[in-house]
């Protein structure tokens, strides 16, 4: 045996020339990975960065370590398990400890970047007439002539909405629309009138600004600027070609969306004939965690609640994610309007999972016993079994929608038949108990074919000798079933029963598609319904609620995970018992 191991080690060892090729490639891969990790940490994505470090470390160990042959084969599976199984679990647990919701979507660094991109036109900013030029390399530039005595009039969609309710509501920086030309073509500006009244800011010189960040005072006829035309614009600029009227009209959207010059003051085209100087709204000090509004000098400081708050209580948006500890769990159990509906949904989820599995198993076993009996023709048994398996073969979402239509209060066939035969008011389906009963019926219908299938196989595996021996001892049919068949049956399918309970514990399709969780629970502060399971309740918290409370939904998900963990442990116990028997 030692010789075989040595031979195997020799054949699987990495050849020197292969290592000579792999190590430089691995080094290059590590450099790229390190840059990626640094970028994720810079954006505040600590979990993603840590995950990348683990993956990089595993790849390096697999390539470099001499005794890592088996690990190399396992590495892809381990990476996929880490990325798609363990990482989501850890990330969900982390989200449960934050304030992540519809108002707190960004990290703090992303929020800073968002504020850095917000601009405004200062009061009294003069308007500029503009002419566009294009560099030989393709970059755009503007030559700007101040229109003395004329203030810039900027479209509202460029400035954003006014703050409301004590909260500075800023426009979404990613969705800031480009100004729209207000004229059919960029009219040539009129020459500067020396007799015109000068603005309070005093004389302003011409400006030359490029999309590449260059900005400087300019005078037509000097330096690189050619002689002025009738409107005061240089006819030529060294290294640039002037756009004519047709070209400017054709590219007005591009010009309007381009910032010329460098921060903190940039120039933007605001109409077919006018441009304006636009400044950043905020000065940001990331180290101190403060944002200063240039318009009025208000200082907003980062707050543990995830907002930037001024001394007078005003808040800036967008807000950012921050760790709040176990506050979501405290709210889940401490807020009466959340605790009550949550505990009721938890209780109903447990009842549904247990009751529906018991009913599915009982009905499936009954059909399996009848079909397998010697009194049923084998051909007829196969036909009946195939028909009974249809609910298990047809997509569940389709069957659930059919049942939802059958239970409809106004047009449903089931409610109409019950009303006709027994005088049962169709409004029973809008009662909590009635809707839950209907949900159990549908769950039974969808799941019993599965148990019919596994019970049929398990019954056929029961040794006939044991049944014959019990019959010889005088045991009747029911005694043989109770003392011989059922114990052997449960021993073989008990793990499947447990897994079925776990599945129904998280039966989202049935809970959401049948009645949408309705009827709603009155007085609840969260979107909770009488037929909601924990999984559908979590979905509503995340996507059907006005504030999209992802953090509270993550807290519920963590509790679901903890509730199902004993089921996984029980499966390991059964697995170990099977190993011992083998």
Coordinates of C-alpha atoms in Angstrom, one line a residue:
X1 CA 0.0 0.0 0.0
X2 CA 2.8 2.5 0.7
X3 CA 4.3 1.9 -2.7
X4 CA 1.0 2.6 -4.4
X5 CA 0.7 5.8 -2.5
X6 CA 4.2 6.9 -3.6
X7 CA 3.5 6.0 -7.2
X8 CA 0.3 8.0 -7.1
X9 CA 2.0 11.0 -5.6
X10 CA 4.7 10.9 -8.3
X11 CA 2.1 10.8 -11.2
X12 CA 0.0 13.5 -9.7
X13 CA 2.8 15.9 -8.8
X14 CA 3.2 19.0 -10.8
X15 CA 6.0 19.0 -13.2
X16 CA 8.7 21.7 -12.9
X17 CA 8.0 23.2 -16.3
X18 CA 4.3 23.4 -15.5
X19 CA 5.0 25.2 -12.3
X20 CA 7.2 27.6 -14.3
X21 CA 4.1 28.5 -16.4
X22 CA 1.6 28.5 -13.6
X23 CA 3.4 30.7 -11.1
X24 CA 3.6 33.8 -13.3
X25 CA 0.0 33.4 -14.4
X26 CA -1.0 33.0 -10.7
X27 CA 0.9 36.1 -9.8
X28 CA -0.9 38.1 -12.5
X29 CA -4.2 36.7 -11.3
X30 CA -3.4 37.7 -7.7
X31 CA -2.5 41.2 -8.8
X32 CA -5.8 41.6 -10.6
X33 CA -7.7 40.0 -7.6
X34 CA -5.9 42.4 -5.2
X35 CA -7.0 45.4 -7.2
X36 CA -10.6 44.1 -7.2
X37 CA -10.5 43.5 -3.5
X38 CA -9.2 47.0 -2.8
X39 CA -11.9 48.4 -5.0
X40 CA -14.7 46.6 -3.1
X41 CA -13.3 47.6 0.3
X42 CA -13.1 51.2 -1.0
X43 CA -16.8 51.1 -1.8
X44 CA -17.6 49.8 1.7
X45 CA -18.4 46.2 0.4
X46 CA -16.6 44.4 3.2
X47 CA -18.4 41.1 2.8
X48 CA -17.7 40.9 -0.9
X49 CA -14.1 41.8 -0.4
X50 CA -13.7 39.2 2.3
X51 CA -15.3 36.6 0.1
X52 CA -12.9 37.4 -2.7
X53 CA -9.9 37.1 -0.4
X54 CA -11.1 33.6 0.6
X55 CA -11.5 32.6 -3.0
X56 CA -8.0 33.9 -3.9
X57 CA -6.5 32.2 -1.0
X58 CA -8.1 28.9 -1.9
X59 CA -6.9 29.1 -5.5
X60 CA -3.3 29.9 -4.4
X61 CA -3.3 27.0 -2.0
X62 CA -4.6 24.7 -4.7
X63 CA -1.9 25.7 -7.2
X64 CA 1.1 26.0 -4.9
X65 CA 0.7 23.3 -2.2
X66 CA 2.3 20.0 -3.2
X67 CA -0.2 17.8 -1.4
X68 CA -3.3 19.7 -2.6
X69 CA -4.2 17.4 -5.5
X70 CA -7.5 16.4 -4.0
X71 CA -8.2 20.0 -3.0
X72 CA -7.7 21.1 -6.6
X73 CA -10.5 18.8 -7.7
X74 CA -12.8 19.9 -4.9
X75 CA -12.0 23.6 -5.3
X76 CA -14.7 24.5 -7.9
X77 CA -17.4 22.8 -5.8
X78 CA -16.1 24.6 -2.6
X79 CA -16.0 27.9 -4.4
X80 CA -19.6 27.5 -5.6
X81 CA -20.7 26.5 -2.2
X82 CA -19.0 29.5 -0.6
X83 CA -20.4 31.9 -3.2
X84 CA -23.9 30.6 -3.6
X85 CA -24.7 29.0 -0.2
X86 CA -22.5 30.3 2.7
X87 CA -22.1 33.9 1.4
X88 CA -25.9 34.5 1.0
X89 CA -26.5 33.1 4.5
X90 CA -23.8 35.3 6.1
X91 CA -24.9 38.3 4.1
X92 CA -28.5 37.8 5.1
X93 CA -27.4 37.7 8.7
X94 CA -25.5 40.9 8.3
X95 CA -28.4 42.7 6.6
X96 CA -30.5 41.7 9.6
X97 CA -28.2 43.8 11.8
X98 CA -28.5 46.9 9.6
X99 CA -31.2 49.5 8.6
X100 CA -31.2 48.4 5.0
X101 CA -34.6 49.5 3.5
X102 CA -36.1 51.6 0.7
X103 CA -34.6 54.8 2.1
X104 CA -31.2 53.3 3.0
X105 CA -30.0 51.6 -0.1
X106 CA -26.5 53.0 -0.5
X107 CA -23.4 52.5 1.5
X108 CA -22.0 55.6 3.2
X109 CA -19.3 55.9 0.6
X110 CA -21.8 55.6 -2.2
X111 CA -23.9 58.3 -0.5
X112 CA -20.9 60.6 -0.5
X113 CA -20.3 60.0 -4.2
X114 CA -24.0 60.8 -4.8
X115 CA -23.7 64.1 -3.0
X116 CA -20.5 64.9 -4.9
X117 CA -22.3 64.7 -8.2
X118 CA -25.1 67.1 -7.2
X119 CA -24.8 70.5 -8.7
X120 CA -26.7 73.8 -8.7
X121 CA -26.6 77.3 -10.3
X122 CA -25.6 79.9 -7.7
X123 CA -27.9 83.0 -7.4
X124 CA -26.9 85.8 -9.7
X125 CA -24.9 83.5 -12.0
X126 CA -24.7 85.3 -15.4
X127 CA -25.7 83.6 -18.6
X128 CA -23.1 82.9 -21.2
X129 CA -23.5 82.8 -25.0
X130 CA -21.7 79.8 -26.3
X131 CA -20.0 78.3 -29.4
X132 CA -18.9 74.7 -29.5
X133 CA -15.6 73.4 -30.8
X134 CA -14.3 69.9 -31.3
X135 CA -10.6 68.9 -30.8
X136 CA -8.7 66.9 -33.4
X137 CA -8.8 64.0 -30.9
X138 CA -12.6 64.2 -30.6
X139 CA -13.0 66.1 -27.3
X140 CA -15.5 68.9 -27.1
X141 CA -14.9 72.5 -25.8
X142 CA -16.9 75.7 -25.3
X143 CA -16.0 79.3 -25.9
X144 CA -18.2 81.3 -23.5
X145 CA -19.1 85.1 -23.7
X146 CA -20.8 86.5 -20.6
X147 CA -24.1 88.3 -21.2
X148 CA -23.7 91.2 -18.8
X149 CA -26.9 92.0 -16.9
X150 CA -28.6 88.7 -17.9
X151 CA -28.9 86.0 -15.3
X152 CA -29.0 82.3 -16.2
X153 CA -32.4 80.7 -16.4
X154 CA -32.0 77.0 -15.8
X155 CA -34.7 74.4 -16.4
X156 CA -36.2 72.9 -13.2
X157 CA -35.2 69.4 -14.1
X158 CA -31.6 70.4 -14.0
X159 CA -31.9 72.0 -10.5
X160 CA -34.0 69.3 -8.9
X161 CA -37.0 69.7 -6.5
X162 CA -37.2 72.0 -3.5
X163 CA -36.7 70.3 -0.1
X164 CA -39.9 69.3 1.6
X165 CA -40.9 68.3 5.1
X166 CA -37.6 69.4 6.6
X167 CA -35.7 67.0 4.3
X168 CA -33.4 68.2 1.6
X169 CA -34.7 66.1 -1.3
X170 CA -32.0 66.1 -3.9
X171 CA -32.4 64.8 -7.5
X172 CA -31.1 61.3 -8.3
X173 CA -27.6 61.9 -9.6
X174 CA -27.8 58.9 -11.9
X175 CA -31.0 60.0 -13.4
X176 CA -30.4 63.7 -13.9
X177 CA -32.0 64.5 -17.3
X178 CA -30.1 66.5 -19.8
X179 CA -31.4 70.0 -20.5
X180 CA -33.5 70.3 -23.5
X181 CA -32.9 72.9 -26.1
X182 CA -35.5 75.6 -26.0
X183 CA -34.9 76.8 -29.5
X184 CA -35.0 75.0 -32.9
X185 CA -31.3 75.9 -33.5
X186 CA -28.5 77.5 -31.4
X187 CA -29.0 81.2 -32.2
X188 CA -25.8 83.2 -32.6
X189 CA -25.5 85.4 -29.5
X190 CA -25.5 89.1 -29.9
X191 CA -22.2 91.0 -29.4
X192 CA -21.5 92.3 -26.0
X193 CA -23.1 95.8 -25.6
X194 CA -20.6 98.1 -23.8
X195 CA -23.5 100.3 -22.8
X196 CA -25.4 97.5 -21.0
X197 CA -25.6 97.6 -17.2
X198 CA -23.0 95.4 -15.6
X199 CA -24.1 92.8 -13.1
X200 CA -23.2 93.1 -9.4
X201 CA -20.4 90.6 -9.8
X202 CA -18.4 93.1 -12.0
X203 CA -16.8 92.6 -15.3
X204 CA -16.5 89.0 -16.5
X205 CA -14.1 87.8 -19.2
X206 CA -14.6 85.2 -21.8
X207 CA -14.0 81.6 -20.8
X208 CA -12.6 78.7 -22.7
X209 CA -13.6 75.3 -21.1
X210 CA -13.0 71.8 -22.4
X211 CA -14.7 68.6 -21.5
X212 CA -11.3 67.3 -20.4
X213 CA -11.2 69.6 -17.4
X214 CA -9.3 72.6 -18.7
X215 CA -10.8 76.1 -18.0
X216 CA -9.2 79.5 -18.5
X217 CA -9.9 83.1 -19.3
X218 CA -9.8 83.8 -23.0
X219 CA -9.8 86.7 -25.4
X220 CA -10.5 86.3 -29.1
X221 CA -7.6 87.3 -31.3
X222 CA -4.9 86.4 -28.8
X223 CA -2.9 83.2 -27.9
X224 CA -4.5 80.2 -29.6
X225 CA -7.7 82.0 -30.3
X226 CA -8.3 83.4 -33.8
X227 CA -9.8 86.7 -34.7
X228 CA -13.4 87.3 -33.4
X229 CA -16.4 87.0 -35.8
X230 CA -19.3 89.4 -35.8
X231 CA -20.6 87.9 -32.5
X232 CA -17.3 87.9 -30.7
X233 CA -16.5 84.2 -31.0
X234 CA -13.1 83.1 -32.4
X235 CA -13.4 82.0 -35.9
X236 CA -10.7 79.5 -35.3
X237 CA -8.9 77.9 -32.3
X238 CA -5.6 76.1 -32.7
X239 CA -6.3 72.4 -32.5
X240 CA -10.1 72.7 -32.6
X241 CA -12.7 72.9 -35.3
X242 CA -15.8 75.0 -34.7
X243 CA -19.2 73.3 -35.0
X244 CA -21.5 75.1 -37.4
X245 CA -25.2 75.6 -36.6
X246 CA -26.4 72.3 -38.1
X247 CA -23.7 70.3 -36.3
X248 CA -24.6 72.1 -33.0
X249 CA -28.3 71.3 -33.4
X250 CA -27.6 67.7 -34.3
X251 CA -25.4 67.3 -31.2
X252 CA -27.3 69.4 -28.7
X253 CA -28.2 66.5 -26.5
X254 CA -24.5 65.5 -26.3
X255 CA -23.5 69.1 -25.5
X256 CA -26.2 69.5 -22.9
X257 CA -25.1 66.3 -21.1
X258 CA -21.4 67.2 -21.0
X259 CA -19.7 69.1 -18.2
X260 CA -17.0 71.6 -19.3
X261 CA -14.2 72.7 -17.0
X262 CA -13.2 71.3 -13.7
X263 CA -14.9 71.1 -10.2
X264 CA -15.9 72.9 -8.2
X265 CA -17.2 75.0 -11.0
X266 CA -18.2 73.5 -14.3
X267 CA -20.1 74.9 -17.3
X268 CA -23.2 73.3 -18.8
X269 CA -25.2 74.1 -21.9
X270 CA -28.7 74.9 -20.7
X271 CA -30.4 75.9 -24.0
X272 CA -29.7 76.4 -27.7
X273 CA -28.1 79.7 -27.1
X274 CA -27.2 79.9 -23.4
X275 CA -24.8 78.2 -20.9
X276 CA -24.2 78.7 -17.2
X277 CA -21.6 78.0 -14.5
X278 CA -22.8 75.2 -12.3
X279 CA -21.2 74.5 -8.9
X280 CA -21.3 71.5 -6.6
X281 CA -23.9 71.9 -4.0
X282 CA -21.9 70.3 -1.2
X283 CA -18.4 70.3 0.3
X284 CA -17.7 66.9 1.7
X285 CA -15.3 65.9 4.4
X286 CA -15.3 62.1 4.4
X287 CA -12.9 61.8 7.3
X288 CA -15.0 64.0 9.6
X289 CA -18.2 62.6 8.3
X290 CA -19.7 66.0 7.4
X291 CA -21.4 67.5 4.4
X292 CA -21.6 71.3 4.1
X293 CA -24.3 73.0 1.9
X294 CA -22.6 75.8 0.0
X295 CA -25.8 77.6 -0.5
X296 CA -26.4 78.5 3.2
X297 CA -23.4 77.0 5.0
X298 CA -25.5 74.3 6.9
X299 CA -23.3 71.4 8.1
X300 CA -24.9 68.0 8.1
X301 CA -23.2 65.3 10.2
X302 CA -23.4 61.5 9.8
X303 CA -25.8 60.0 12.3
X304 CA -26.0 56.4 13.5
X305 CA -29.5 56.3 12.0
X306 CA -28.0 56.4 8.5
X307 CA -28.9 60.1 7.8
X308 CA -26.8 63.2 7.4
X309 CA -28.5 65.5 9.9
X310 CA -28.2 69.3 10.5
X311 CA -28.3 70.9 14.0
X312 CA -31.9 71.9 13.3
X313 CA -32.9 68.3 12.5
X314 CA -33.1 68.6 8.7
X315 CA -31.9 65.5 6.9
X316 CA -30.3 64.9 3.6
X317 CA -31.2 62.2 1.2
X318 CA -30.1 59.7 0.0
X319 CA -29.5 58.1 3.3
X320 CA -27.1 55.2 3.8
X321 CA -26.8 51.8 5.4
X322 CA -25.5 51.5 8.9
X323 CA -25.2 48.7 11.5
X324 CA -27.9 49.0 14.1
X325 CA -27.3 45.7 16.0
X326 CA -30.3 43.7 17.1
X327 CA -32.8 46.6 16.7
X328 CA -34.7 44.7 14.0
X329 CA -35.1 41.7 16.3
X330 CA -36.1 44.0 19.2
X331 CA -38.7 45.6 16.9
X332 CA -39.9 42.2 15.7
X333 CA -40.6 41.1 19.3
X334 CA -41.0 44.4 21.1
X335 CA -43.4 46.3 18.8
X336 CA -46.9 45.0 19.6
X337 CA -48.2 45.9 16.1
X338 CA -45.4 43.8 14.6
X339 CA -45.0 41.1 17.3
X340 CA -48.6 40.1 17.3
X341 CA -49.0 39.4 13.5
X342 CA -45.5 37.9 13.4
X343 CA -46.2 35.3 16.2
X344 CA -49.6 34.5 14.7
X345 CA -48.0 33.9 11.3
X346 CA -45.2 31.8 12.9
X347 CA -47.9 29.7 14.7
X348 CA -49.9 29.2 11.5
X349 CA -46.7 28.3 9.6
X350 CA -45.9 25.5 12.1
X351 CA -49.5 24.3 12.1
X352 CA -49.7 24.3 8.3
X353 CA -46.4 22.5 7.8
X354 CA -47.3 19.7 10.3
X355 CA -51.0 19.3 9.4
X356 CA -50.6 19.3 5.7
X357 CA -47.8 16.8 5.8
X358 CA -49.8 14.5 8.1
X359 CA -52.8 14.7 5.7
X360 CA -50.6 14.2 2.6
X361 CA -48.9 11.1 4.2
X362 CA -52.2 9.6 5.4
X363 CA -54.0 10.0 2.1
X364 CA -51.0 8.9 0.0
X365 CA -50.6 5.8 2.2
X366 CA -54.3 5.0 1.9
X367 CA -54.2 5.1 -1.9
X368 CA -50.9 3.2 -2.0
X369 CA -52.3 0.4 0.2
X370 CA -55.5 0.1 -1.9
X371 CA -53.6 0.2 -5.2
X372 CA -51.1 -2.4 -4.0
X373 CA -53.7 -4.8 -2.6
X374 CA -54.3 -8.1 -4.4
X375 CA -58.0 -7.2 -4.9
X376 CA -57.2 -4.4 -7.5
X377 CA -56.4 -5.4 -11.1
X378 CA -52.7 -4.5 -11.8
X379 CA -53.6 -2.8 -15.1
X380 CA -56.3 -0.7 -13.3
X381 CA -53.9 0.0 -10.5
X382 CA -51.3 1.4 -13.0
X383 CA -54.0 3.6 -14.6
X384 CA -55.3 5.0 -11.3
X385 CA -51.7 5.6 -10.1
X386 CA -50.9 7.6 -13.3
X387 CA -54.0 9.7 -12.9
X388 CA -53.4 10.4 -9.2
X389 CA -49.8 11.5 -10.0
X390 CA -51.0 14.3 -12.4
X391 CA -51.1 17.0 -9.6
X392 CA -47.5 16.2 -9.0
X393 CA -46.5 16.4 -12.6
X394 CA -48.3 19.6 -13.6
X395 CA -46.5 22.9 -12.6
X396 CA -47.6 23.9 -9.1
X397 CA -48.1 27.5 -9.9
X398 CA -50.6 26.6 -12.6
X399 CA -52.6 24.3 -10.3
X400 CA -52.6 26.9 -7.5
X401 CA -54.0 29.6 -9.9
X402 CA -56.7 27.2 -10.9
X403 CA -57.6 26.5 -7.3
X404 CA -57.6 30.3 -6.6
X405 CA -60.1 30.7 -9.4
X406 CA -62.3 27.9 -8.0
X407 CA -62.3 29.6 -4.6
X408 CA -63.1 33.1 -5.9
X409 CA -66.0 34.6 -3.9
X410 CA -67.9 36.0 -6.9
X411 CA -67.2 33.6 -9.7
X412 CA -65.6 30.5 -8.1
X413 CA -67.2 27.1 -8.8
X414 CA -66.5 25.7 -5.3
X415 CA -68.1 28.7 -3.5
X416 CA -71.1 28.6 -5.9
X417 CA -71.6 24.9 -5.3
X418 CA -71.4 25.2 -1.5
X419 CA -73.8 28.1 -1.6
X420 CA -76.3 26.1 -3.8
X421 CA -76.2 22.8 -1.9
X422 CA -75.7 24.0 1.7
X423 CA -76.5 27.7 1.7
X424 CA -73.0 28.6 2.7
X425 CA -72.4 32.3 2.1
X426 CA -69.4 32.7 -0.3
X427 CA -68.0 35.3 2.0
X428 CA -66.6 32.4 4.1
X429 CA -63.5 32.5 1.9
X430 CA -62.7 36.0 3.2
X431 CA -62.7 34.8 6.8
X432 CA -59.3 33.8 8.2
X433 CA -60.3 30.3 9.3
X434 CA -62.2 29.6 6.0
X435 CA -59.2 30.8 3.9
X436 CA -56.8 28.7 6.0
X437 CA -59.0 25.6 5.6
X438 CA -59.0 26.1 1.8
X439 CA -55.3 26.5 1.9
X440 CA -54.9 23.1 3.7
X441 CA -57.2 21.5 1.1
X442 CA -55.0 22.8 -1.8
X443 CA -51.8 21.8 0.0
X444 CA -53.2 18.3 0.5
X445 CA -54.1 18.1 -3.2
X446 CA -50.7 19.2 -4.4
X447 CA -48.6 17.0 -2.0
X448 CA -50.4 13.6 -1.6
X449 CA -49.2 12.3 -5.1
X450 CA -45.6 12.6 -3.8
X451 CA -46.4 10.5 -0.8
X452 CA -48.4 8.1 -2.9
X453 CA -45.2 7.6 -5.0
X454 CA -42.8 7.0 -2.1
X455 CA -45.3 4.9 -0.1
X456 CA -45.9 2.7 -3.1
X457 CA -42.2 2.0 -3.4
X458 CA -41.8 1.5 0.4
X459 CA -44.7 -0.9 0.6
X460 CA -43.2 -3.0 -2.1
X461 CA -40.0 -3.2 -0.2
X462 CA -41.6 -4.7 2.9
X463 CA -40.5 -8.4 3.1
X464 CA -43.4 -10.8 2.4
X465 CA -41.9 -13.3 4.8
X466 CA -42.6 -11.0 7.8
X467 CA -46.2 -10.6 6.8
X468 CA -46.6 -14.3 6.3
X469 CA -45.1 -15.0 9.7
X470 CA -47.4 -12.5 11.4
X471 CA -50.4 -14.1 9.6
X472 CA -49.3 -17.5 10.8
X473 CA -49.1 -16.1 14.4
X474 CA -52.8 -15.1 14.0
X475 CA -52.3 -11.4 13.4
X476 CA -55.2 -9.8 11.5
X477 CA -54.9 -7.3 8.7
X478 CA -54.9 -4.2 10.9
X479 CA -52.5 -5.7 13.4
X480 CA -50.1 -6.7 10.6
X481 CA -50.3 -3.2 9.2
X482 CA -49.8 -1.6 12.6
X483 CA -47.0 -3.9 14.0
X484 CA -45.1 -4.8 10.8
X485 CA -45.9 -2.6 7.8
X486 CA -46.1 0.9 9.4
X487 CA -42.9 0.7 11.5
X488 CA -40.9 -0.5 8.5
X489 CA -42.5 2.1 6.3
X490 CA -41.8 5.0 8.7
X491 CA -38.2 3.8 9.1
X492 CA -37.5 4.1 5.4
X493 CA -39.5 7.3 4.6
X494 CA -39.1 9.3 7.9
X495 CA -36.4 11.5 6.4
X496 CA -38.6 12.3 3.4
X497 CA -41.5 13.2 5.7
X498 CA -39.2 15.6 7.6
X499 CA -38.0 17.2 4.3
X500 CA -41.7 17.5 3.1
X501 CA -42.4 19.4 6.4
X502 CA -39.5 21.7 5.7
X503 CA -40.7 22.3 2.2
X504 CA -44.2 23.2 3.3
X505 CA -42.7 25.4 6.0
X506 CA -41.4 27.5 3.1
X507 CA -44.2 26.9 0.6
X508 CA -44.1 30.3 -1.0
X509 CA -46.1 29.5 -4.1
X510 CA -49.1 28.2 -2.2
X511 CA -49.1 31.1 0.3
X512 CA -48.6 33.9 -2.2
X513 CA -50.5 32.7 -5.3
X514 CA -53.6 31.2 -3.7
X515 CA -54.9 34.1 -1.7
X516 CA -51.9 36.5 -1.6
X517 CA -51.8 36.0 2.2
X518 CA -55.3 37.5 2.5
X519 CA -57.5 38.3 4.3
X520 CA -55.2 41.0 5.9
X521 CA -54.7 41.2 9.6
X522 CA -56.3 44.3 11.0
X523 CA -54.2 46.7 13.0
X524 CA -50.9 45.3 11.8
X525 CA -48.1 47.7 11.2
X526 CA -46.6 45.3 8.6
X527 CA -48.1 43.7 5.5
X528 CA -49.4 40.5 7.3
X529 CA -52.3 38.3 6.2
X530 CA -54.3 35.4 7.8
X531 CA -52.9 32.9 5.2
X532 CA -49.4 34.2 5.1
X533 CA -46.6 31.8 5.9
X534 CA -43.3 33.2 7.2
X535 CA -41.8 33.1 3.7
X536 CA -44.6 35.1 2.0
X537 CA -44.5 37.5 5.0
X538 CA -40.8 38.0 4.4
X539 CA -41.4 38.6 0.7
X540 CA -44.1 41.2 1.4
X541 CA -41.8 43.0 3.8
X542 CA -39.1 43.2 1.1
X543 CA -41.2 44.0 -2.0
X544 CA -44.9 44.6 -1.3
X545 CA -44.4 47.1 1.5
X546 CA -44.1 50.8 1.0
X547 CA -40.7 51.2 2.6
X548 CA -39.2 47.9 1.4
X549 CA -37.9 46.9 4.8
X550 CA -35.2 44.5 3.7
X551 CA -33.5 44.4 7.1
X552 CA -36.6 43.4 8.9
X553 CA -37.2 40.7 6.2
X554 CA -33.7 39.5 6.7
X555 CA -34.3 39.2 10.5
X556 CA -37.3 37.0 9.8
X557 CA -35.2 35.0 7.3
X558 CA -32.6 34.4 10.0
X559 CA -35.4 33.1 12.3
X560 CA -36.6 30.8 9.6
X561 CA -33.0 29.5 9.1
X562 CA -32.7 28.8 12.9
X563 CA -36.1 27.1 12.9
X564 CA -35.1 24.7 10.0
X565 CA -31.6 24.0 11.3
X566 CA -32.9 21.2 13.6
X567 CA -34.4 19.5 10.6
X568 CA -31.0 19.5 8.9
X569 CA -29.4 18.1 12.0
X570 CA -32.0 15.3 12.1
X571 CA -31.1 14.4 8.6
X572 CA -27.5 14.0 9.6
X573 CA -28.6 11.7 12.4
X574 CA -30.5 9.5 10.0
X575 CA -27.5 9.5 7.7
X576 CA -25.1 8.4 10.5
X577 CA -27.5 5.6 11.5
X578 CA -27.6 4.3 7.9
X579 CA -23.8 4.4 7.8
X580 CA -23.7 2.3 10.9
X581 CA -26.0 -0.3 9.5
X582 CA -24.0 -0.5 6.3

